[in-house]
GROMACS .gro file of C-alpha atoms in nm:
model
  208
    1MET     CA    1   7.087   2.576  10.375
    2PHE     CA    2   7.438   2.506  10.250
    3ALA     CA    3   7.519   2.266   9.968
    4LEU     CA    4   7.868   2.208  10.107
    5SER     CA    5   7.954   1.889  10.294
    6LEU     CA    6   8.186   1.868  10.594
    7SER     CA    7   8.425   1.649  10.396
    8GLU     CA    8   8.451   1.914  10.122
    9ILE     CA    9   8.514   2.188  10.376
   10GLY     CA   10   8.767   1.975  10.564
   11LEU     CA   11   8.968   1.880  10.254
   12TYR     CA   12   8.972   2.239  10.129
   13SER     CA   13   9.078   2.374  10.468
   14PHE     CA   14   9.358   2.117  10.485
   15ALA     CA   15   9.483   2.219  10.139
   16LEU     CA   16   9.479   2.586  10.244
   17LEU     CA   17   9.681   2.498  10.552
   18LEU     CA   18   9.942   2.325  10.337
   19LEU     CA   19   9.964   2.627  10.110
   20PHE     CA   20   9.999   2.854  10.412
   21ILE     CA   21  10.301   2.671  10.558
   22THR     CA   22  10.497   2.724  10.237
   23PRO     CA   23  10.713   3.034  10.302
   24GLY     CA   24  10.644   3.328  10.077
   25PRO     CA   25  10.641   3.710  10.073
   26VAL     CA   26  10.363   3.737  10.332
   27TRP     CA   27  10.549   3.503  10.566
   28VAL     CA   28  10.868   3.706  10.539
   29ALA     CA   29  10.692   4.041  10.579
   30LEU     CA   30  10.500   3.909  10.879
   31ILE     CA   31  10.814   3.790  11.050
   32ALA     CA   32  11.000   4.111  10.968
   33ARG     CA   33  10.718   4.323  11.110
   34SER     CA   34  10.696   4.101  11.419
   35LEU     CA   35  11.068   4.132  11.480
   36LYS     CA   36  11.044   4.509  11.448
   37SER     CA   37  10.720   4.579  11.635
   38GLY     CA   38  10.609   4.253  11.797
   39PHE     CA   39  10.258   4.116  11.753
   40ALA     CA   40  10.132   4.474  11.716
   41GLY     CA   41  10.318   4.490  11.386
   42ALA     CA   42  10.196   4.151  11.265
   43TRP     CA   43   9.818   4.158  11.307
   44PRO     CA   44   9.744   4.456  11.076
   45LEU     CA   45   9.927   4.281  10.791
   46ALA     CA   46   9.743   3.955  10.865
   47LEU     CA   47   9.411   4.139  10.866
   48GLY     CA   48   9.482   4.304  10.531
   49VAL     CA   49   9.583   3.971  10.378
   50ALA     CA   50   9.264   3.810  10.512
   51LEU     CA   51   9.044   4.077  10.356
   52GLY     CA   52   9.218   4.025  10.023
   53ASP     CA   53   9.184   3.648  10.058
   54ILE     CA   54   8.806   3.686  10.067
   55CYS     CA   55   8.788   3.865   9.732
   56TRP     CA   56   8.955   3.630   9.484
   57PRO     CA   57   8.784   3.298   9.571
   58ALA     CA   58   8.445   3.470   9.573
   59LEU     CA   59   8.507   3.626   9.231
   60ALA     CA   60   8.646   3.296   9.101
   61LEU     CA   61   8.338   3.102   9.211
   62LEU     CA   62   8.102   3.360   9.063
   63SER     CA   63   8.293   3.339   8.735
   64LEU     CA   64   8.291   2.960   8.743
   65GLY     CA   65   7.917   2.966   8.805
   66GLN     CA   66   7.867   3.167   8.488
   67ILE     CA   67   8.094   2.935   8.289
   68VAL     CA   68   7.919   2.622   8.412
   69SER     CA   69   7.576   2.768   8.338
   70LEU     CA   70   7.681   2.813   7.975
   71HIS     CA   71   7.887   2.496   7.939
   72GLY     CA   72   7.768   2.241   8.191
   73ASP     CA   73   7.999   1.964   8.071
   74ILE     CA   74   8.310   2.171   8.143
   75ILE     CA   75   8.284   2.094   8.517
   76PHE     CA   76   8.411   1.741   8.448
   77TRP     CA   77   8.734   1.872   8.299
   78LEU     CA   78   8.777   2.144   8.561
   79ARG     CA   79   8.824   1.875   8.826
   80TYR     CA   80   9.117   1.732   8.634
   81ILE     CA   81   9.262   2.080   8.594
   82ALA     CA   82   9.253   2.111   8.974
   83VAL     CA   83   9.437   1.779   9.006
   84ALA     CA   84   9.699   1.896   8.755
   85VAL     CA   85   9.741   2.229   8.938
   86PHE     CA   86   9.811   2.061   9.272
   87ALA     CA   87  10.039   1.798   9.118
   88GLY     CA   88  10.232   2.067   8.932
   89MET     CA   89  10.260   2.283   9.244
   90GLY     CA   90  10.374   1.986   9.449
   91ILE     CA   91  10.642   1.877   9.202
   92GLY     CA   92  10.761   2.234   9.150
   93LEU     CA   93  10.779   2.295   9.524
   94TYR     CA   94  10.966   1.970   9.583
   95LEU     CA   95  11.227   2.044   9.316
   96ALA     CA   96  11.254   2.422   9.357
   97PRO     CA   97  11.590   2.558   9.473
   98VAL     CA   98  11.568   2.746   9.799
   99GLN     CA   99  11.686   3.106   9.786
  100PRO     CA  100  11.721   3.348  10.077
  101LEU     CA  101  11.395   3.533  10.129
  102GLN     CA  102  11.390   3.909  10.174
  103ALA     CA  103  11.091   4.123  10.261
  104GLN     CA  104  11.012   4.419  10.041
  105SER     CA  105  11.051   4.747  10.224
  106LYS     CA  106  10.695   4.854  10.141
  107LEU     CA  107  10.564   4.549  10.329
  108THR     CA  108  10.753   4.632  10.646
  109LYS     CA  109  10.666   4.999  10.696
  110GLU     CA  110  10.571   5.069  11.055
  111GLY     CA  111  10.217   5.160  11.158
  112VAL     CA  112   9.880   4.986  11.174
  113LEU     CA  113   9.743   5.142  10.856
  114ALA     CA  114  10.065   5.077  10.663
  115GLY     CA  115  10.061   4.713  10.772
  116PHE     CA  116   9.695   4.667  10.682
  117LEU     CA  117   9.733   4.826  10.338
  118ALA     CA  118  10.049   4.625  10.269
  119GLY     CA  119   9.870   4.300  10.349
  120LEU     CA  120   9.569   4.398  10.140
  121MET     CA  121   9.769   4.503   9.837
  122VAL     CA  122   9.993   4.197   9.833
  123ILE     CA  123   9.678   3.989   9.772
  124VAL     CA  124   9.443   4.222   9.582
  125GLY     CA  125   9.732   4.342   9.366
  126ASN     CA  126   9.783   3.991   9.233
  127PRO     CA  127   9.502   3.909   8.985
  128LYS     CA  128   9.671   3.575   8.912
  129ALA     CA  129   9.521   3.464   9.242
  130MET     CA  130   9.177   3.453   9.078
  131LEU     CA  131   9.310   3.221   8.806
  132PHE     CA  132   9.464   3.007   9.079
  133TYR     CA  133   9.130   2.970   9.255
  134ILE     CA  134   8.952   2.901   8.926
  135GLY     CA  135   9.202   2.622   8.875
  136ILE     CA  136   9.168   2.455   9.216
  137LEU     CA  137   8.816   2.520   9.348
  138PRO     CA  138   8.636   2.277   9.112
  139GLY     CA  139   8.852   2.001   9.258
  140PHE     CA  140   8.694   2.053   9.598
  141PHE     CA  141   8.338   2.165   9.525
  142ASP     CA  142   8.061   2.096   9.276
  143VAL     CA  143   8.044   2.449   9.143
  144SER     CA  144   7.714   2.389   8.967
  145ARG     CA  145   7.524   2.346   9.295
  146LEU     CA  146   7.679   2.625   9.501
  147GLN     CA  147   7.452   2.899   9.633
  148ILE     CA  148   7.547   3.248   9.745
  149GLY     CA  149   7.574   3.125  10.104
  150ASP     CA  150   7.817   2.853   9.998
  151ILE     CA  151   8.032   3.103   9.807
  152MET     CA  152   8.043   3.332  10.110
  153LEU     CA  153   8.140   3.040  10.334
  154ILE     CA  154   8.419   2.927  10.100
  155ALA     CA  155   8.551   3.283  10.077
  156LEU     CA  156   8.542   3.309  10.457
  157ILE     CA  157   8.731   2.981  10.498
  158SER     CA  158   8.983   3.099  10.238
  159ALA     CA  159   9.055   3.397  10.460
  160LEU     CA  160   9.026   3.242  10.808
  161VAL     CA  161   9.271   2.955  10.759
  162PRO     CA  162   9.570   3.171  10.654
  163PHE     CA  163   9.461   3.451  10.890
  164SER     CA  164   9.472   3.213  11.187
  165GLY     CA  165   9.807   3.081  11.070
  166ASN     CA  166   9.945   3.431  11.028
  167LEU     CA  167   9.841   3.528  11.380
  168ILE     CA  168  10.002   3.216  11.524
  169LEU     CA  169  10.313   3.283  11.318
  170GLY     CA  170  10.326   3.638  11.450
  171LEU     CA  171  10.306   3.512  11.809
  172ALA     CA  172  10.571   3.245  11.748
  173VAL     CA  173  10.804   3.471  11.552
  174GLY     CA  174  11.114   3.361  11.739
  175ARG     CA  175  11.078   3.001  11.631
  176ALA     CA  176  10.956   3.102  11.286
  177ARG     CA  177  11.265   3.318  11.239
  178GLN     CA  178  11.493   3.018  11.298
  179LEU     CA  179  11.298   2.808  11.049
  180ILE     CA  180  11.283   3.062  10.771
  181SER     CA  181  11.649   3.159  10.806
  182SER     CA  182  11.762   2.799  10.767
  183VAL     CA  183  11.791   2.699  10.401
  184SER     CA  184  11.802   2.328  10.484
  185ALA     CA  185  11.495   2.349  10.707
  186ARG     CA  186  11.300   2.539  10.442
  187ARG     CA  187  11.407   2.286  10.177
  188ARG     CA  188  11.273   2.001  10.392
  189LEU     CA  189  10.952   2.195  10.456
  190ASN     CA  190  10.908   2.257  10.083
  191GLN     CA  191  10.968   1.892   9.999
  192VAL     CA  192  10.722   1.763  10.258
  193SER     CA  193  10.461   2.020  10.152
  194GLY     CA  194  10.520   1.932   9.785
  195VAL     CA  195  10.461   1.561   9.845
  196ILE     CA  196  10.144   1.630  10.044
  197LEU     CA  197  10.011   1.863   9.772
  198ILE     CA  198  10.060   1.585   9.518
  199LEU     CA  199   9.868   1.350   9.751
  200VAL     CA  200   9.589   1.609   9.782
  201GLY     CA  201   9.564   1.614   9.401
  202GLY     CA  202   9.541   1.234   9.401
  203LEU     CA  203   9.276   1.242   9.671
  204ILE     CA  204   9.069   1.484   9.465
  205LEU     CA  205   9.100   1.244   9.171
  206VAL     CA  206   8.980   0.935   9.357
  207THR     CA  207   8.700   1.105   9.550
  208THR     CA  208   8.530   1.283   9.256
   0.00000   0.00000   0.00000
């Protein structure tokens, strides 16, 4: 049995989707590889990113479980930290200047193995991701009641949402190239995503 509700899963998946559509290094590398090698160059990177995306939320939830078991009252404040994280991200994204994005050469090396390892390392090589998940996950889930099955499901969702998006992006690379090369289009995308992230933070606040 899972302790998670459909509303919790739905809200978390929606937040992940919003985070995915914000252009970043993975986006740029995926498009660059797709332009160079087609979909065959995109899916290994997406797979490596997905595998990395499973690790950090699982470790974050296990760490949170230990913290909550020692300090049960901290869960109340963790929810407000999640709200602050999303509000801060939304405001920062809305106001951030848009600079041309360039893919690192190590992320665009040809070959299936090179693409897979590049995707894996861009996620696993960023331990700040665990702190990010520690900051946001309590806003979506009651960490104190999660079981191992719930943690596995959350980790799987954390990987599947961006993985699906990355595959779609790889297939639609022509249109994605136009979007990411346009500074004005990316600025509008950032602003819309920023506003919605702020709203997600507010929704967490009123529903918990």
